[in-house]
């Protein structure tokens, strides 16, 4: 037997002894991480960290720790009974979290570290001096970068150990090139401090969270790894994305008869609140909001519980029209001849952090910072009025109370800091009036023109404007 034939026989025997798994095809296949790409495994690890069962690094390496976390999350099933379909509820919920909270990657060159942060839920705090800090408005979730001497960094680790409360000692892992300390403070918050010696000084990352922000806090901790990483997303051609597609989703009970929405948004009872946004009436029954506010929703509702039907969506513009079953006496008229000038004073109105703070309509003031570029199909206005998660879909008004745009996004402070070393100041974007009016024309939505009475916004926001702007919920 020649050497070539012997090698072929040996290879065949190895395949018989250690057969390679086939690609996963359906939700009914037994779960096997070998069928998945590293990106898909990293996504599952992130979802499990968010769910509170995974405490290791999100690195796409599926070992015993990852498998144990999965089995703990699906503890109602025997390990041998876990199928791919059992992961889908977790993955769908986590996908909504990724989109609603705007999870994004921050990379820091000096220590060679990166992590994921929920950028749409956090704001940059200029009051923290030399320490770049991101935090939620109530500071229940906080991320801070510290550049200190080695001795001062050690003192910060020791402070956490000395101020730890709890039955078990504080977690401590101190090595030559890094130090990690995790402690629970008397305030009830959890603190995690990771530091690395970067030559001459130490770079440290502090992540602190209250118990009700534990899901996001733990994901931030688990995502803190060496090197660069991609933003959380499932590969479009991967097995998990295919299984999560509507055609592969488990069958659901038929909903009761209801008017059909053009976008296919379902009418069955909601299971969980995925997020909130802002919308405003443009006539007695039709409302405008941002498309990403209603994306992925089973049901869209007014806060009072009344159902809103999605009439039309333009993802490129990030605009959507909703139809209400209840009529409104208040609406914001749109006029195609409204001109917006560079530097003009404007107001952004909406309901930021509605589910967290529960406040009424909020108003922030600023200026038009830049006019649309000629090659910008959405004709975005750049404006300086501060906006937060929940403002999306709200109107931008001029001093006469006329709509000049729809809030759609803001520039991430920490992303720009990581990329450029400088901080943006209130750089927010709105789809301007011309594409908004054209979108409503395509949707065959009639929007009345100017008001009979002149509105002077310098004297405050009148009830006729306030009542036209409402919070909307994605279920």
Short mmCIF file of C-alpha atoms in Angstrom, two decimals:
data_model
loop_
_atom_site.label_atom_id
_atom_site.label_comp_id
_atom_site.label_asym_id
_atom_site.label_seq_id
_atom_site.Cartn_x
_atom_site.Cartn_y
_atom_site.Cartn_z
CA UNK A 1 0.00 0.00 0.00
CA UNK A 2 1.45 3.35 -1.01
CA UNK A 3 1.93 6.21 1.45
CA UNK A 4 -0.74 8.25 -0.37
CA UNK A 5 -3.33 5.46 -0.01
CA UNK A 6 -2.42 4.96 3.65
CA UNK A 7 -2.98 8.65 4.38
CA UNK A 8 -6.42 8.53 2.70
CA UNK A 9 -7.39 5.46 4.74
CA UNK A 10 -6.20 7.12 7.95
CA UNK A 11 -8.20 10.27 7.18
CA UNK A 12 -11.33 8.15 6.56
CA UNK A 13 -10.87 6.33 9.85
CA UNK A 14 -10.51 9.63 11.73
CA UNK A 15 -13.75 10.88 10.18
CA UNK A 16 -15.53 7.71 11.29
CA UNK A 17 -14.16 8.00 14.81
CA UNK A 18 -14.66 11.80 15.19
CA UNK A 19 -17.36 12.80 12.70
CA UNK A 20 -17.76 16.53 12.14
CA UNK A 21 -21.28 17.87 12.82
CA UNK A 22 -23.40 19.04 9.94
CA UNK A 23 -24.63 22.63 9.80
CA UNK A 24 -27.66 23.37 11.98
CA UNK A 25 -30.81 23.42 9.87
CA UNK A 26 -33.80 24.01 12.15
CA UNK A 27 -34.96 24.97 15.62
CA UNK A 28 -35.52 21.28 16.36
CA UNK A 29 -31.83 20.34 16.03
CA UNK A 30 -29.97 19.55 19.30
CA UNK A 31 -27.87 22.51 20.39
CA UNK A 32 -24.21 22.11 19.44
CA UNK A 33 -21.93 25.17 19.56
CA UNK A 34 -19.65 23.60 16.96
CA UNK A 35 -22.31 24.39 14.37
CA UNK A 36 -21.96 28.12 15.05
CA UNK A 37 -19.46 30.78 14.03
CA UNK A 38 -17.42 32.58 16.68
CA UNK A 39 -19.58 35.67 16.12
CA UNK A 40 -22.75 33.68 16.85
CA UNK A 41 -21.22 32.11 19.95
CA UNK A 42 -20.18 35.56 21.15
CA UNK A 43 -23.74 36.77 20.63
CA UNK A 44 -25.13 33.92 22.76
CA UNK A 45 -22.53 34.60 25.45
CA UNK A 46 -23.58 38.26 25.46
CA UNK A 47 -27.26 37.33 25.75
CA UNK A 48 -26.49 34.99 28.66
CA UNK A 49 -24.41 37.68 30.38
CA UNK A 50 -27.34 40.07 29.96
CA UNK A 51 -29.66 37.38 31.37
CA UNK A 52 -27.38 37.01 34.41
CA UNK A 53 -26.10 33.45 34.01
CA UNK A 54 -22.76 34.05 32.24
CA UNK A 55 -19.90 35.70 34.15
CA UNK A 56 -16.90 35.05 31.92
CA UNK A 57 -15.44 36.97 28.98
CA UNK A 58 -17.51 37.42 25.83
CA UNK A 59 -14.88 36.05 23.45
CA UNK A 60 -16.67 33.57 21.15
CA UNK A 61 -14.82 30.62 22.69
CA UNK A 62 -17.41 28.07 23.76
CA UNK A 63 -16.14 26.11 26.75
CA UNK A 64 -17.54 24.55 29.87
CA UNK A 65 -18.35 27.95 31.37
CA UNK A 66 -20.48 28.92 28.38
CA UNK A 67 -22.27 25.58 28.30
CA UNK A 68 -22.96 25.69 32.05
CA UNK A 69 -24.41 29.20 31.71
CA UNK A 70 -26.70 28.02 28.90
CA UNK A 71 -27.87 25.04 30.93
CA UNK A 72 -28.48 27.27 33.95
CA UNK A 73 -30.58 29.62 31.84
CA UNK A 74 -32.57 26.65 30.50
CA UNK A 75 -32.65 24.81 33.84
CA UNK A 76 -36.20 23.57 33.14
CA UNK A 77 -34.71 21.34 30.44
CA UNK A 78 -32.34 18.42 30.74
CA UNK A 79 -29.01 19.23 29.03
CA UNK A 80 -29.57 16.49 26.44
CA UNK A 81 -32.99 17.97 25.59
CA UNK A 82 -31.76 21.50 24.74
CA UNK A 83 -32.61 22.38 21.13
CA UNK A 84 -31.74 25.49 19.17
CA UNK A 85 -35.37 26.59 19.42
CA UNK A 86 -35.05 26.87 23.21
CA UNK A 87 -32.61 29.77 22.74
CA UNK A 88 -34.87 31.85 20.50
CA UNK A 89 -36.91 33.67 23.22
CA UNK A 90 -33.67 34.82 24.87
CA UNK A 91 -32.09 35.84 21.57
CA UNK A 92 -35.17 37.79 20.43
CA UNK A 93 -35.38 39.64 23.75
CA UNK A 94 -31.66 40.38 23.66
CA UNK A 95 -31.84 41.59 20.05
CA UNK A 96 -34.52 44.08 21.09
CA UNK A 97 -32.28 45.23 23.95
CA UNK A 98 -29.33 45.71 21.57
CA UNK A 99 -31.43 47.84 19.23
CA UNK A 100 -33.33 49.83 21.86
CA UNK A 101 -30.27 50.60 24.01
CA UNK A 102 -27.88 51.15 21.11
CA UNK A 103 -25.11 48.80 22.23
CA UNK A 104 -21.84 49.87 20.61
CA UNK A 105 -18.12 49.15 20.89
CA UNK A 106 -15.61 51.47 22.53
CA UNK A 107 -11.93 50.73 21.89
CA UNK A 108 -9.04 52.21 23.87
CA UNK A 109 -5.70 52.04 22.10
CA UNK A 110 -3.29 52.62 25.00
CA UNK A 111 -4.35 49.59 27.07
CA UNK A 112 -5.53 47.70 23.97
CA UNK A 113 -8.98 47.07 25.49
CA UNK A 114 -12.54 47.32 24.23
CA UNK A 115 -16.02 46.86 25.63
CA UNK A 116 -19.69 47.23 24.76
CA UNK A 117 -21.83 50.04 26.18
CA UNK A 118 -25.56 50.86 25.83
CA UNK A 119 -24.82 54.19 24.17
CA UNK A 120 -28.42 55.37 23.75
CA UNK A 121 -29.14 55.06 27.46
CA UNK A 122 -26.06 56.87 28.73
CA UNK A 123 -24.86 60.45 28.69
CA UNK A 124 -21.42 61.98 29.00
CA UNK A 125 -20.82 63.80 32.27
CA UNK A 126 -18.64 66.89 31.92
CA UNK A 127 -18.63 67.44 35.68
CA UNK A 128 -16.28 64.58 36.44
CA UNK A 129 -13.07 66.46 35.70
CA UNK A 130 -10.27 64.44 34.13
CA UNK A 131 -12.18 61.15 34.26
CA UNK A 132 -14.27 60.50 31.12
CA UNK A 133 -17.58 59.13 32.42
CA UNK A 134 -20.73 57.70 30.88
CA UNK A 135 -23.79 57.15 33.03
CA UNK A 136 -27.55 56.83 32.90
CA UNK A 137 -29.45 59.94 34.03
CA UNK A 138 -30.06 58.45 37.48
CA UNK A 139 -26.44 57.19 37.66
CA UNK A 140 -27.67 53.65 38.29
CA UNK A 141 -25.24 52.49 35.58
CA UNK A 142 -21.84 54.14 35.27
CA UNK A 143 -18.66 53.62 33.24
CA UNK A 144 -15.52 55.63 33.94
CA UNK A 145 -11.98 55.65 32.54
CA UNK A 146 -9.19 56.52 34.99
CA UNK A 147 -5.56 57.35 34.16
CA UNK A 148 -3.52 57.21 37.37
CA UNK A 149 -0.16 56.26 38.80
CA UNK A 150 0.29 52.65 39.85
CA UNK A 151 0.21 53.52 43.56
CA UNK A 152 -3.02 55.50 43.27
CA UNK A 153 -4.65 52.72 41.26
CA UNK A 154 -3.70 50.19 43.93
CA UNK A 155 -5.24 52.50 46.53
CA UNK A 156 -8.50 52.55 44.56
CA UNK A 157 -8.59 48.74 44.46
CA UNK A 158 -7.93 48.60 48.22
CA UNK A 159 -10.70 51.14 48.85
CA UNK A 160 -13.19 48.82 47.14
CA UNK A 161 -11.99 45.86 49.22
CA UNK A 162 -12.19 47.86 52.47
CA UNK A 163 -15.70 49.15 51.66
CA UNK A 164 -17.12 45.85 50.49
CA UNK A 165 -20.23 44.60 52.30
CA UNK A 166 -21.63 41.11 52.06
CA UNK A 167 -21.27 37.60 53.41
CA UNK A 168 -18.53 36.68 50.93
CA UNK A 169 -15.22 38.57 50.56
CA UNK A 170 -14.73 40.94 47.65
CA UNK A 171 -13.50 39.31 44.45
CA UNK A 172 -9.82 39.99 43.85
CA UNK A 173 -7.47 38.94 41.04
CA UNK A 174 -4.16 40.76 41.11
CA UNK A 175 -1.44 39.75 38.63
CA UNK A 176 1.71 41.37 37.29
CA UNK A 177 0.06 43.21 34.40
CA UNK A 178 -3.52 43.60 35.60
CA UNK A 179 -5.68 43.94 38.68
CA UNK A 180 -9.39 43.12 39.01
CA UNK A 181 -11.54 43.88 42.04
CA UNK A 182 -15.30 43.42 42.36
CA UNK A 183 -17.21 44.54 45.44
CA UNK A 184 -20.65 45.41 46.70
CA UNK A 185 -20.90 48.81 48.34
CA UNK A 186 -23.06 49.92 51.24
CA UNK A 187 -25.27 51.85 48.79
CA UNK A 188 -26.28 48.49 47.28
CA UNK A 189 -24.40 49.16 44.06
CA UNK A 190 -21.89 46.73 42.60
CA UNK A 191 -18.49 48.03 41.53
CA UNK A 192 -16.01 46.37 39.17
CA UNK A 193 -12.53 47.86 38.69
CA UNK A 194 -10.17 46.54 35.99
CA UNK A 195 -6.74 48.12 35.58
CA UNK A 196 -3.71 47.50 33.35
CA UNK A 197 -0.20 48.89 33.53
CA UNK A 198 0.39 50.73 30.24
CA UNK A 199 3.91 52.02 30.94
CA UNK A 200 4.41 55.00 33.22
CA UNK A 201 0.75 55.08 34.24
CA UNK A 202 -2.18 52.76 34.75
CA UNK A 203 -5.41 52.72 32.77
CA UNK A 204 -8.39 51.59 34.81
CA UNK A 205 -12.02 50.95 33.89
CA UNK A 206 -14.70 51.32 36.55
CA UNK A 207 -18.14 49.81 35.95
CA UNK A 208 -20.73 50.43 38.65
CA UNK A 209 -24.38 49.46 38.66
CA UNK A 210 -27.44 49.34 40.89
CA UNK A 211 -29.27 45.99 41.21
CA UNK A 212 -31.94 46.94 38.66
CA UNK A 213 -29.21 47.67 36.09
CA UNK A 214 -27.42 44.37 36.77
CA UNK A 215 -28.22 42.96 33.31
CA UNK A 216 -26.52 45.80 31.44
CA UNK A 217 -23.76 46.15 34.03
CA UNK A 218 -22.82 42.48 33.82
CA UNK A 219 -22.80 42.55 30.03
CA UNK A 220 -20.45 45.54 30.09
CA UNK A 221 -18.13 43.67 32.48
CA UNK A 222 -18.16 40.47 30.43
CA UNK A 223 -17.55 42.40 27.21
CA UNK A 224 -14.41 44.10 28.57
CA UNK A 225 -11.71 42.18 26.69
CA UNK A 226 -8.29 42.68 25.14
CA UNK A 227 -8.16 43.68 21.49
CA UNK A 228 -10.88 44.96 19.21
CA UNK A 229 -14.33 43.49 18.83
CA UNK A 230 -17.24 43.94 16.47
CA UNK A 231 -20.55 45.52 17.39
CA UNK A 232 -23.11 42.97 18.61
CA UNK A 233 -24.97 41.56 15.62
CA UNK A 234 -25.85 38.15 14.23
CA UNK A 235 -24.42 37.33 10.78
CA UNK A 236 -27.13 37.72 8.16
CA UNK A 237 -26.28 34.34 6.62
CA UNK A 238 -25.81 32.49 9.90
CA UNK A 239 -27.89 29.66 11.31
CA UNK A 240 -29.24 31.68 14.25
CA UNK A 241 -30.44 34.57 12.08
CA UNK A 242 -32.18 32.08 9.77
CA UNK A 243 -33.89 30.39 12.71
CA UNK A 244 -35.02 33.75 14.12
CA UNK A 245 -36.65 34.74 10.83
CA UNK A 246 -40.47 34.94 11.01
CA UNK A 247 -40.84 31.92 8.73
CA UNK A 248 -38.91 29.79 11.20
CA UNK A 249 -40.49 31.19 14.38
CA UNK A 250 -42.60 28.81 16.50
CA UNK A 251 -46.32 28.98 15.61
CA UNK A 252 -48.42 31.34 17.70
CA UNK A 253 -52.14 31.36 18.44
CA UNK A 254 -54.16 33.31 15.90
CA UNK A 255 -54.90 36.85 17.12
CA UNK A 256 -58.48 38.15 17.33
CA UNK A 257 -59.78 40.01 14.24
CA UNK A 258 -58.31 43.49 13.98
CA UNK A 259 -57.51 46.03 11.24
CA UNK A 260 -54.41 44.98 9.34
CA UNK A 261 -51.29 47.11 9.46
CA UNK A 262 -49.44 47.64 6.18
CA UNK A 263 -46.15 46.73 7.86
CA UNK A 264 -47.38 43.45 9.30
CA UNK A 265 -47.12 44.48 12.96
CA UNK A 266 -49.09 41.86 14.85
CA UNK A 267 -52.19 42.44 16.89
CA UNK A 268 -51.75 39.87 19.65
CA UNK A 269 -51.45 40.86 23.28
CA UNK A 270 -48.01 42.17 24.24
CA UNK A 271 -45.70 40.18 26.48
CA UNK A 272 -43.14 42.78 27.56
CA UNK A 273 -42.40 46.46 27.10
CA UNK A 274 -39.40 46.66 24.74
CA UNK A 275 -39.01 50.43 24.60
CA UNK A 276 -40.65 53.82 24.39
CA UNK A 277 -40.51 56.78 22.04
CA UNK A 278 -42.37 59.92 21.04
CA UNK A 279 -44.94 60.62 18.33
CA UNK A 280 -46.98 63.67 17.34
CA UNK A 281 -50.34 64.08 15.63
CA UNK A 282 -50.29 65.67 12.18
CA UNK A 283 -54.08 65.47 11.87
CA UNK A 284 -56.91 64.12 14.03
CA UNK A 285 -55.95 60.43 13.66
CA UNK A 286 -52.43 60.11 12.16
CA UNK A 287 -49.15 60.39 14.04
CA UNK A 288 -45.52 60.65 12.94
CA UNK A 289 -42.65 58.95 14.76
CA UNK A 290 -39.23 57.46 13.97
CA UNK A 291 -39.16 54.09 12.21
CA UNK A 292 -36.75 52.58 14.75
CA UNK A 293 -39.26 53.31 17.55
CA UNK A 294 -41.72 50.78 16.09
CA UNK A 295 -39.22 48.33 14.58
CA UNK A 296 -39.56 44.79 15.94
CA UNK A 297 -42.75 45.55 17.88
CA UNK A 298 -45.56 43.03 18.16
CA UNK A 299 -47.84 45.85 19.24
CA UNK A 300 -47.49 49.65 19.24
CA UNK A 301 -49.57 51.53 21.79
CA UNK A 302 -50.30 54.91 23.20
CA UNK A 303 -49.39 55.06 26.88
CA UNK A 304 -53.10 55.04 27.76
CA UNK A 305 -53.32 51.53 26.31
CA UNK A 306 -55.03 52.34 23.01
CA UNK A 307 -53.59 50.47 20.05
CA UNK A 308 -51.78 52.27 17.23
CA UNK A 309 -51.59 50.73 13.76
CA UNK A 310 -48.44 51.17 11.69
CA UNK A 311 -49.59 52.59 8.37
CA UNK A 312 -46.29 53.06 6.54
CA UNK A 313 -42.54 52.95 7.29
CA UNK A 314 -39.53 54.37 5.48
CA UNK A 315 -36.40 52.85 7.05
CA UNK A 316 -34.07 54.92 4.90
CA UNK A 317 -35.57 58.14 6.27
CA UNK A 318 -36.26 56.55 9.69
CA UNK A 319 -39.87 57.73 9.62
CA UNK A 320 -43.18 55.99 10.33
CA UNK A 321 -46.87 56.92 10.29
CA UNK A 322 -49.22 55.51 12.92
CA UNK A 323 -53.02 55.50 12.88
CA UNK A 324 -54.96 55.98 16.11
CA UNK A 325 -58.44 54.59 16.73
CA UNK A 326 -59.09 57.63 18.91
CA UNK A 327 -59.26 61.15 17.50
CA UNK A 328 -57.23 64.06 18.81
CA UNK A 329 -58.33 67.68 18.91
CA UNK A 330 -54.69 68.78 18.97
CA UNK A 331 -52.20 68.28 16.13
CA UNK A 332 -49.13 70.01 14.71
CA UNK A 333 -49.72 71.52 11.27
CA UNK A 334 -47.07 71.07 8.59
CA UNK A 335 -46.31 73.72 6.01
CA UNK A 336 -44.05 72.99 3.07
CA UNK A 337 -42.91 76.61 2.81
CA UNK A 338 -41.41 76.76 6.33
CA UNK A 339 -37.78 77.80 5.99
CA UNK A 340 -35.11 76.95 8.54
CA UNK A 341 -32.09 79.18 8.95
CA UNK A 342 -28.61 78.35 10.17
CA UNK A 343 -28.40 79.24 13.86
CA UNK A 344 -32.18 79.56 14.22
CA UNK A 345 -33.53 78.87 17.71
CA UNK A 346 -35.44 75.60 17.99
CA UNK A 347 -36.98 73.30 20.62
CA UNK A 348 -36.96 69.50 20.83
CA UNK A 349 -40.00 68.00 22.55
CA UNK A 350 -40.50 64.45 23.71
CA UNK A 351 -40.58 61.87 26.48
CA UNK A 352 -36.99 60.79 27.27
CA UNK A 353 -36.49 57.87 29.68
CA UNK A 354 -40.27 57.61 30.06
CA UNK A 355 -40.23 54.11 31.57
CA UNK A 356 -37.49 55.13 34.01
CA UNK A 357 -38.40 58.65 35.13
CA UNK A 358 -42.14 58.75 34.37
CA UNK A 359 -42.11 62.52 33.76
CA UNK A 360 -44.39 64.44 31.41
CA UNK A 361 -43.47 66.17 28.17
CA UNK A 362 -39.96 67.64 28.28
CA UNK A 363 -38.63 70.57 26.27
CA UNK A 364 -34.99 71.39 25.51
CA UNK A 365 -33.77 74.40 23.58
CA UNK A 366 -30.92 74.94 21.15
CA UNK A 367 -30.04 76.07 17.67
CA UNK A 368 -29.84 74.70 14.17
CA UNK A 369 -26.12 73.88 14.05
CA UNK A 370 -25.88 72.83 10.41
CA UNK A 371 -28.19 72.70 7.40
CA UNK A 372 -28.62 69.59 5.22
CA UNK A 373 -25.96 68.53 2.75
CA UNK A 374 -26.97 68.38 -0.91
CA UNK A 375 -26.32 64.60 -1.04
CA UNK A 376 -28.35 63.82 2.08
CA UNK A 377 -31.66 62.21 1.05
CA UNK A 378 -33.13 62.67 4.53
CA UNK A 379 -31.98 66.32 4.56
CA UNK A 380 -30.89 65.95 8.17
CA UNK A 381 -30.76 69.01 10.36
CA UNK A 382 -27.95 69.08 12.90
CA UNK A 383 -29.21 70.74 16.08
CA UNK A 384 -27.89 71.41 19.58
CA UNK A 385 -30.97 70.90 21.78
CA UNK A 386 -30.13 67.95 24.11
CA UNK A 387 -32.04 64.72 23.41
CA UNK A 388 -32.02 61.31 25.13
CA UNK A 389 -33.47 57.83 24.51
CA UNK A 390 -37.23 58.28 24.23
CA UNK A 391 -36.95 61.58 22.33
CA UNK A 392 -36.84 59.66 19.05
CA UNK A 393 -39.85 60.48 16.88
CA UNK A 394 -40.53 63.76 18.64
CA UNK A 395 -40.87 67.07 16.78
CA UNK A 396 -38.32 69.85 16.47
CA UNK A 397 -40.20 73.16 16.47
CA UNK A 398 -39.21 76.72 15.65
CA UNK A 399 -40.21 79.74 17.72
CA UNK A 400 -43.57 79.90 15.91
CA UNK A 401 -44.40 76.32 16.87
CA UNK A 402 -43.92 75.02 13.33
CA UNK A 403 -42.44 71.58 12.73
CA UNK A 404 -39.00 71.82 11.16
CA UNK A 405 -37.91 68.21 11.76
CA UNK A 406 -38.33 64.84 13.49
CA UNK A 407 -35.74 63.67 16.03
CA UNK A 408 -34.06 60.47 14.84
CA UNK A 409 -30.58 60.15 16.41
CA UNK A 410 -27.74 61.68 18.37
CA UNK A 411 -23.99 61.35 18.07
CA UNK A 412 -22.45 59.02 20.66
CA UNK A 413 -20.21 61.04 22.99
CA UNK A 414 -18.10 58.09 24.12
CA UNK A 415 -17.71 56.72 20.58
CA UNK A 416 -16.26 60.00 19.38
CA UNK A 417 -14.06 60.17 22.48
CA UNK A 418 -12.66 56.70 21.79
CA UNK A 419 -12.12 57.43 18.08
CA UNK A 420 -10.79 60.97 18.19
CA UNK A 421 -9.83 61.81 21.77
CA UNK A 422 -12.25 64.76 21.78
CA UNK A 423 -15.84 65.18 22.90
CA UNK A 424 -18.82 66.22 20.76
CA UNK A 425 -21.21 68.72 22.27
CA UNK A 426 -24.94 68.17 21.66
CA UNK A 427 -24.70 66.96 18.06
CA UNK A 428 -28.17 65.60 17.27
CA UNK A 429 -29.99 64.85 14.05
CA UNK A 430 -33.54 65.35 12.76
CA UNK A 431 -35.16 64.48 9.44
CA UNK A 432 -36.07 67.88 8.04
CA UNK A 433 -39.43 69.10 6.81
CA UNK A 434 -39.19 68.49 3.05
CA UNK A 435 -38.61 64.70 3.17
CA UNK A 436 -41.17 64.44 5.99
CA UNK A 437 -43.87 66.11 3.87
CA UNK A 438 -42.93 63.95 0.85
CA UNK A 439 -43.15 60.82 2.99
CA UNK A 440 -46.63 61.77 4.22
CA UNK A 441 -47.72 62.42 0.63
CA UNK A 442 -46.60 58.90 -0.37
CA UNK A 443 -48.55 57.51 2.58
CA UNK A 444 -51.60 59.55 1.47
CA UNK A 445 -51.74 61.29 4.85
CA UNK A 446 -53.34 64.72 4.77
CA UNK A 447 -51.60 67.25 6.99
CA UNK A 448 -53.33 70.62 7.55
CA UNK A 449 -51.35 73.79 6.96
CA UNK A 450 -50.81 76.76 9.25
CA UNK A 451 -52.78 77.40 12.42
CA UNK A 452 -55.44 80.05 12.54
CA UNK A 453 -53.81 81.54 15.64
CA UNK A 454 -50.11 82.44 15.88
CA UNK A 455 -48.09 80.53 18.51
CA UNK A 456 -45.28 82.29 20.37
CA UNK A 457 -43.07 79.55 21.83
CA UNK A 458 -40.96 82.14 23.66
CA UNK A 459 -43.88 82.53 26.05
CA UNK A 460 -44.00 78.79 26.77
CA UNK A 461 -45.45 75.72 25.08
CA UNK A 462 -49.24 76.14 24.80
CA UNK A 463 -51.64 73.23 25.51
CA UNK A 464 -52.51 73.03 21.80
CA UNK A 465 -48.91 71.95 21.14
CA UNK A 466 -48.41 69.87 24.29
CA UNK A 467 -51.52 67.75 23.68
CA UNK A 468 -50.42 66.92 20.13
CA UNK A 469 -47.27 65.14 21.35
CA UNK A 470 -47.65 61.73 23.01
CA UNK A 471 -45.47 58.87 24.31
CA UNK A 472 -45.68 55.59 22.42
CA UNK A 473 -44.77 52.11 23.63
CA UNK A 474 -43.28 49.17 21.77
CA UNK A 475 -44.50 45.79 23.05
#
